[in-house]
Short mmCIF file of C-alpha atoms in Angstrom, two decimals:
data_model
loop_
_atom_site.label_atom_id
_atom_site.label_comp_id
_atom_site.label_asym_id
_atom_site.label_seq_id
_atom_site.Cartn_x
_atom_site.Cartn_y
_atom_site.Cartn_z
CA UNK U 9 119.40 14.23 110.59
CA UNK U 10 121.55 11.90 108.50
CA UNK U 11 119.19 9.60 106.62
CA UNK U 12 121.98 7.30 105.53
CA UNK U 13 121.38 7.93 101.84
CA UNK U 14 124.94 8.74 100.79
CA UNK U 15 125.91 6.47 97.88
CA UNK U 16 122.60 4.57 98.09
CA UNK U 17 121.10 3.56 94.76
CA UNK U 18 117.54 4.65 94.00
CA UNK U 19 114.98 4.43 91.21
CA UNK U 20 112.17 6.99 91.08
CA UNK U 21 109.48 6.32 88.50
CA UNK U 22 107.77 9.42 87.16
CA UNK U 23 110.85 11.21 88.42
CA UNK U 24 111.10 13.96 85.81
CA UNK U 25 108.26 16.14 87.15
CA UNK U 26 105.91 16.79 90.03
CA UNK U 27 106.19 14.79 93.23
CA UNK U 28 108.47 12.22 91.60
CA UNK U 29 110.93 14.96 90.66
CA UNK U 30 110.77 16.36 94.19
CA UNK U 31 111.59 12.91 95.62
CA UNK U 32 114.49 12.51 93.19
CA UNK U 33 115.78 15.97 94.16
CA UNK U 34 115.83 15.28 97.89
CA UNK U 35 117.48 11.87 97.45
CA UNK U 36 120.11 13.44 95.21
CA UNK U 37 120.78 16.27 97.66
CA UNK U 38 121.52 13.65 100.31
CA UNK U 39 124.04 11.96 98.01
CA UNK U 40 122.09 9.01 96.63
CA UNK U 41 122.72 7.74 93.12
CA UNK U 42 119.36 8.30 91.46
CA UNK U 43 117.86 6.84 88.29
CA UNK U 44 114.67 8.56 87.16
CA UNK U 45 112.29 6.71 84.86
CA UNK U 46 109.87 8.54 82.57
CA UNK U 47 109.10 8.69 78.86
CA UNK U 48 110.34 12.08 77.64
CA UNK U 49 114.04 12.10 76.77
CA UNK U 50 114.51 15.85 77.05
CA UNK U 51 112.92 16.04 80.50
CA UNK U 52 114.97 13.04 81.63
CA UNK U 53 118.23 14.61 80.48
CA UNK U 54 117.41 17.92 82.16
CA UNK U 55 116.46 16.13 85.37
CA UNK U 56 119.58 13.96 85.45
CA UNK U 57 121.82 17.00 84.93
CA UNK U 58 120.06 18.82 87.75
CA UNK U 59 120.38 15.81 90.08
CA UNK U 60 124.10 15.52 89.40
CA UNK U 61 124.51 19.21 90.18
CA UNK U 62 122.56 18.73 93.42
CA UNK U 63 124.94 16.03 94.65
CA UNK U 64 123.92 12.74 93.03
CA UNK U 65 127.22 11.24 91.84
CA UNK U 66 125.79 8.99 89.12
CA UNK U 67 122.31 10.29 88.32
CA UNK U 68 120.77 8.99 85.11
CA UNK U 69 117.51 9.30 83.19
CA UNK U 70 116.09 6.09 81.75
CA UNK U 71 113.32 6.27 79.16
CA UNK U 72 110.55 3.86 80.16
CA UNK U 73 106.95 3.49 79.03
CA UNK U 74 105.13 2.42 82.19
CA UNK U 75 102.29 0.92 80.15
CA UNK U 76 104.69 -1.51 78.43
CA UNK U 77 105.92 -4.55 80.42
CA UNK U 78 108.96 -5.00 78.18
CA UNK U 79 109.96 -1.36 78.53
CA UNK U 80 109.75 -1.59 82.33
CA UNK U 81 111.86 -4.75 82.37
CA UNK U 82 114.43 -3.16 80.07
CA UNK U 83 114.64 -0.09 82.31
CA UNK U 84 115.50 -2.16 85.35
CA UNK U 85 117.95 -4.24 83.33
CA UNK U 86 119.78 -0.98 82.65
CA UNK U 87 119.85 -0.29 86.39
CA UNK U 88 121.21 -3.80 87.01
CA UNK U 89 123.99 -3.30 84.48
CA UNK U 90 124.85 0.08 85.97
CA UNK U 91 124.77 -0.67 89.70
CA UNK U 92 124.17 -4.39 90.25
CA UNK U 93 121.85 -3.78 93.19
CA UNK U 94 119.23 -1.30 94.37
CA UNK U 95 118.49 0.18 97.79
CA UNK U 96 115.39 2.23 97.00
CA UNK U 97 112.38 2.02 94.70
CA UNK U 98 109.90 4.91 94.73
CA UNK U 99 106.97 4.39 92.36
CA UNK U 100 104.89 7.54 91.78
CA UNK U 101 102.93 6.74 88.62
CA UNK U 102 99.15 7.23 88.47
CA UNK U 103 96.37 7.36 85.85
CA UNK U 104 94.17 10.25 84.77
CA UNK U 105 90.84 11.35 86.20
CA UNK U 106 87.46 10.28 84.81
CA UNK U 107 83.87 9.73 85.89
CA UNK U 108 82.24 6.30 85.72
CA UNK U 109 79.99 7.21 82.78
CA UNK U 110 82.99 8.50 80.82
CA UNK U 111 84.99 5.27 81.07
CA UNK U 112 84.52 2.29 78.79
CA UNK U 113 86.41 -0.98 79.18
CA UNK U 114 89.42 0.45 77.36
CA UNK U 115 89.47 3.40 79.78
CA UNK U 116 89.39 1.09 82.79
CA UNK U 117 92.09 -1.11 81.29
CA UNK U 118 94.29 1.94 80.68
CA UNK U 119 93.80 3.24 84.24
CA UNK U 120 94.60 -0.10 85.85
CA UNK U 121 97.54 -0.76 83.52
CA UNK U 122 99.15 2.56 84.35
CA UNK U 123 97.94 2.96 87.92
CA UNK U 124 98.30 -0.60 89.24
CA UNK U 125 100.17 -2.90 86.89
CA UNK U 126 103.04 -0.43 86.44
CA UNK U 127 103.68 -0.77 90.18
CA UNK U 128 103.42 -4.56 90.05
CA UNK U 129 105.81 -4.77 87.11
CA UNK U 130 108.27 -2.27 88.57
CA UNK U 131 108.46 -4.11 91.89
CA UNK U 132 108.78 -7.44 90.11
CA UNK U 133 111.69 -6.17 88.02
CA UNK U 134 113.33 -4.42 90.97
CA UNK U 135 113.09 -7.26 93.49
CA UNK U 136 116.26 -9.17 92.49
CA UNK U 137 118.21 -5.90 92.74
CA UNK U 138 116.62 -4.97 96.08
CA UNK U 139 117.40 -8.40 97.51
CA UNK U 140 121.00 -8.06 96.34
CA UNK U 141 121.47 -4.83 98.33
CA UNK U 142 122.65 -4.59 101.96
CA UNK U 143 119.37 -2.81 102.81
CA UNK U 144 116.28 -1.95 100.76
CA UNK U 145 113.07 0.06 100.89
CA UNK U 146 110.02 0.46 98.64
CA UNK U 147 107.53 3.35 98.62
CA UNK U 148 104.50 3.22 96.32
CA UNK U 149 102.42 6.35 95.86
CA UNK U 150 98.76 5.82 96.64
CA UNK U 151 96.33 8.73 97.14
CA UNK U 152 94.21 10.54 99.69
CA UNK U 153 91.17 9.74 97.53
CA UNK U 154 91.19 6.10 98.65
CA UNK U 155 89.90 7.45 101.98
CA UNK U 156 87.71 10.26 100.60
CA UNK U 157 86.02 9.15 97.40
CA UNK U 158 85.31 11.47 94.47
CA UNK U 159 83.11 10.65 91.45
CA UNK U 160 85.70 12.38 89.23
CA UNK U 161 88.38 9.87 90.22
CA UNK U 162 86.65 6.50 90.13
CA UNK U 163 89.24 4.52 88.12
CA UNK U 164 92.16 6.51 89.52
CA UNK U 165 91.07 5.74 93.07
CA UNK U 166 90.43 2.07 92.28
CA UNK U 167 93.95 1.77 90.88
CA UNK U 168 95.44 3.54 93.91
CA UNK U 169 93.42 1.42 96.35
CA UNK U 170 94.86 -1.64 94.65
CA UNK U 171 98.48 -0.49 95.02
CA UNK U 172 97.83 0.32 98.69
CA UNK U 173 96.74 -3.27 99.23
CA UNK U 174 99.72 -4.53 97.24
CA UNK U 175 102.13 -2.46 99.35
CA UNK U 176 100.63 -3.83 102.56
CA UNK U 177 100.87 -7.38 101.27
CA UNK U 178 104.44 -6.88 100.08
CA UNK U 179 105.43 -5.56 103.50
CA UNK U 180 104.49 -8.96 104.88
CA UNK U 181 106.01 -11.13 102.16
CA UNK U 182 109.26 -9.13 102.02
CA UNK U 183 109.71 -8.72 105.79
CA UNK U 184 111.89 -11.85 106.01
CA UNK U 185 114.24 -10.16 103.50
CA UNK U 186 114.38 -7.02 105.64
CA UNK U 187 112.76 -4.97 102.84
CA UNK U 188 110.41 -2.31 104.20
CA UNK U 189 107.40 -1.39 102.05
CA UNK U 190 105.05 1.55 102.55
CA UNK U 191 102.39 3.46 100.65
CA UNK U 192 102.49 7.27 100.58
CA UNK U 193 99.07 8.92 100.34
CA UNK U 194 99.33 12.55 99.15
CA UNK U 195 96.33 14.82 99.41
CA UNK U 196 95.87 17.87 97.20
CA UNK U 197 99.35 18.84 96.05
CA UNK U 198 100.22 21.79 93.79
CA UNK U 199 101.54 20.02 90.70
CA UNK U 200 100.95 20.24 86.95
CA UNK U 201 97.46 18.79 87.41
CA UNK U 202 96.54 22.20 88.80
CA UNK U 203 99.03 24.62 87.26
CA UNK U 204 98.59 23.29 83.72
CA UNK U 205 95.58 21.02 83.34
CA UNK U 206 93.14 23.18 85.32
CA UNK U 207 94.51 26.60 84.38
CA UNK U 208 91.42 27.74 82.49
CA UNK U 209 89.01 26.44 85.12
CA UNK U 210 90.89 28.27 87.86
CA UNK U 211 91.07 31.46 85.80
CA UNK U 212 87.29 31.42 85.30
CA UNK U 213 86.89 31.25 89.07
CA UNK U 214 89.41 34.03 89.67
CA UNK U 215 91.88 31.64 91.29
CA UNK U 216 95.60 31.01 90.82
CA UNK U 217 96.37 27.29 90.28
CA UNK U 218 99.91 27.82 91.61
CA UNK U 219 98.70 29.27 94.92
CA UNK U 220 98.22 26.55 97.59
CA UNK U 221 95.43 28.52 99.30
CA UNK U 222 93.57 29.09 96.01
CA UNK U 223 93.94 25.41 95.16
CA UNK U 224 92.37 24.44 98.48
CA UNK U 225 89.56 26.94 97.89
CA UNK U 226 88.80 25.17 94.61
CA UNK U 227 89.03 21.75 96.28
CA UNK U 228 86.60 22.87 98.97
CA UNK U 229 84.17 24.39 96.46
CA UNK U 230 84.35 21.40 94.11
CA UNK U 231 84.68 18.40 96.43
CA UNK U 232 83.73 19.86 99.84
CA UNK U 233 86.78 18.14 101.33
CA UNK U 234 89.16 20.84 102.57
CA UNK U 235 92.39 20.12 104.42
CA UNK U 236 92.65 21.19 108.04
CA UNK U 237 95.65 23.41 107.27
CA UNK U 238 93.58 25.41 104.78
CA UNK U 239 95.94 25.05 101.85
CA UNK U 240 97.17 22.50 99.34
CA UNK U 241 100.54 20.86 99.82
CA UNK U 242 103.78 21.26 97.92
CA UNK U 243 105.75 18.47 96.22
CA UNK U 244 108.73 19.00 98.56
CA UNK U 245 106.50 18.33 101.56
CA UNK U 246 105.58 14.91 100.20
CA UNK U 247 109.17 14.24 99.16
CA UNK U 248 110.61 14.83 102.62
CA UNK U 249 108.23 12.25 104.10
CA UNK U 250 109.02 9.78 101.34
CA UNK U 251 112.76 10.27 101.78
CA UNK U 252 112.51 9.23 105.42
CA UNK U 253 110.40 6.15 104.65
CA UNK U 254 112.90 4.88 102.04
CA UNK U 255 115.97 5.79 104.04
CA UNK U 256 118.21 3.62 106.14
CA UNK U 257 117.15 5.76 109.13
CA UNK U 258 113.68 4.18 108.90
CA UNK U 259 114.08 0.79 110.47
CA UNK U 260 110.61 -0.07 111.72
CA UNK U 261 107.86 1.62 109.67
CA UNK U 262 106.52 -0.87 107.16
CA UNK U 263 103.09 -1.85 105.86
CA UNK U 264 101.76 1.66 106.47
CA UNK U 265 99.70 4.02 104.32
CA UNK U 266 101.18 7.33 105.42
CA UNK U 267 99.07 10.45 104.78
CA UNK U 268 100.55 13.71 103.51
CA UNK U 269 97.27 15.58 103.18
CA UNK U 270 97.36 18.67 105.38
CA UNK U 271 95.01 17.11 107.91
CA UNK U 272 91.82 15.24 107.11
CA UNK U 273 90.31 12.00 108.34
CA UNK U 274 92.26 10.28 111.10
CA UNK U 275 92.98 7.03 109.27
#
């Protein structure tokens, strides 16, 4: 299926690793011009080179601190100078985990700044460029945990619930401009949060954090919320869904929170 992405312009925040990188990869493979935004210069350069090799004719890495409003604005100013307009914004940024008793006011402020306000500021900066394009789409990454709560993710889930509401509201306010806006809700996906951050915990349980079935075993044992497919997902599986939602081929799906969770609650 031709998604109509050839020569489209796209920004993917958090695009140098994990699900953001997978989204950038699939957009690049279909010929979109992709700008990835993240902090680390080395990872950005490596990602941009890989995207160009995959088929993105003008891929670029832009160093942006998503906790800094001025840095976000400057990043999109660079996009404006480079392309003049923007067809696609995919925002994948989220905060860290933490239980209620572990979070003081500063912890809550940090979670909401990174998890919610980064989306608000990115959309705000991108809107003039999106409106200048012939067609435009926005996808904001929410999370499966907004539907299945976990005490370990209280601020994370609050931030993601907020961006889900923002996406729904934007779908209404931007409909007259023909800009489609959706939230993507990944479930348990095999990313660095498992392969790196939980390596020791998995090893103690005799599990491999890179194995989707072992990851789901840990999810089931820890949260008692397994996926119907019996395994965790892969970044590419979330990316393919996202690519459709932000493509020109999608002409009528907007205001949705689309699950990519391997089967769970029917919401």
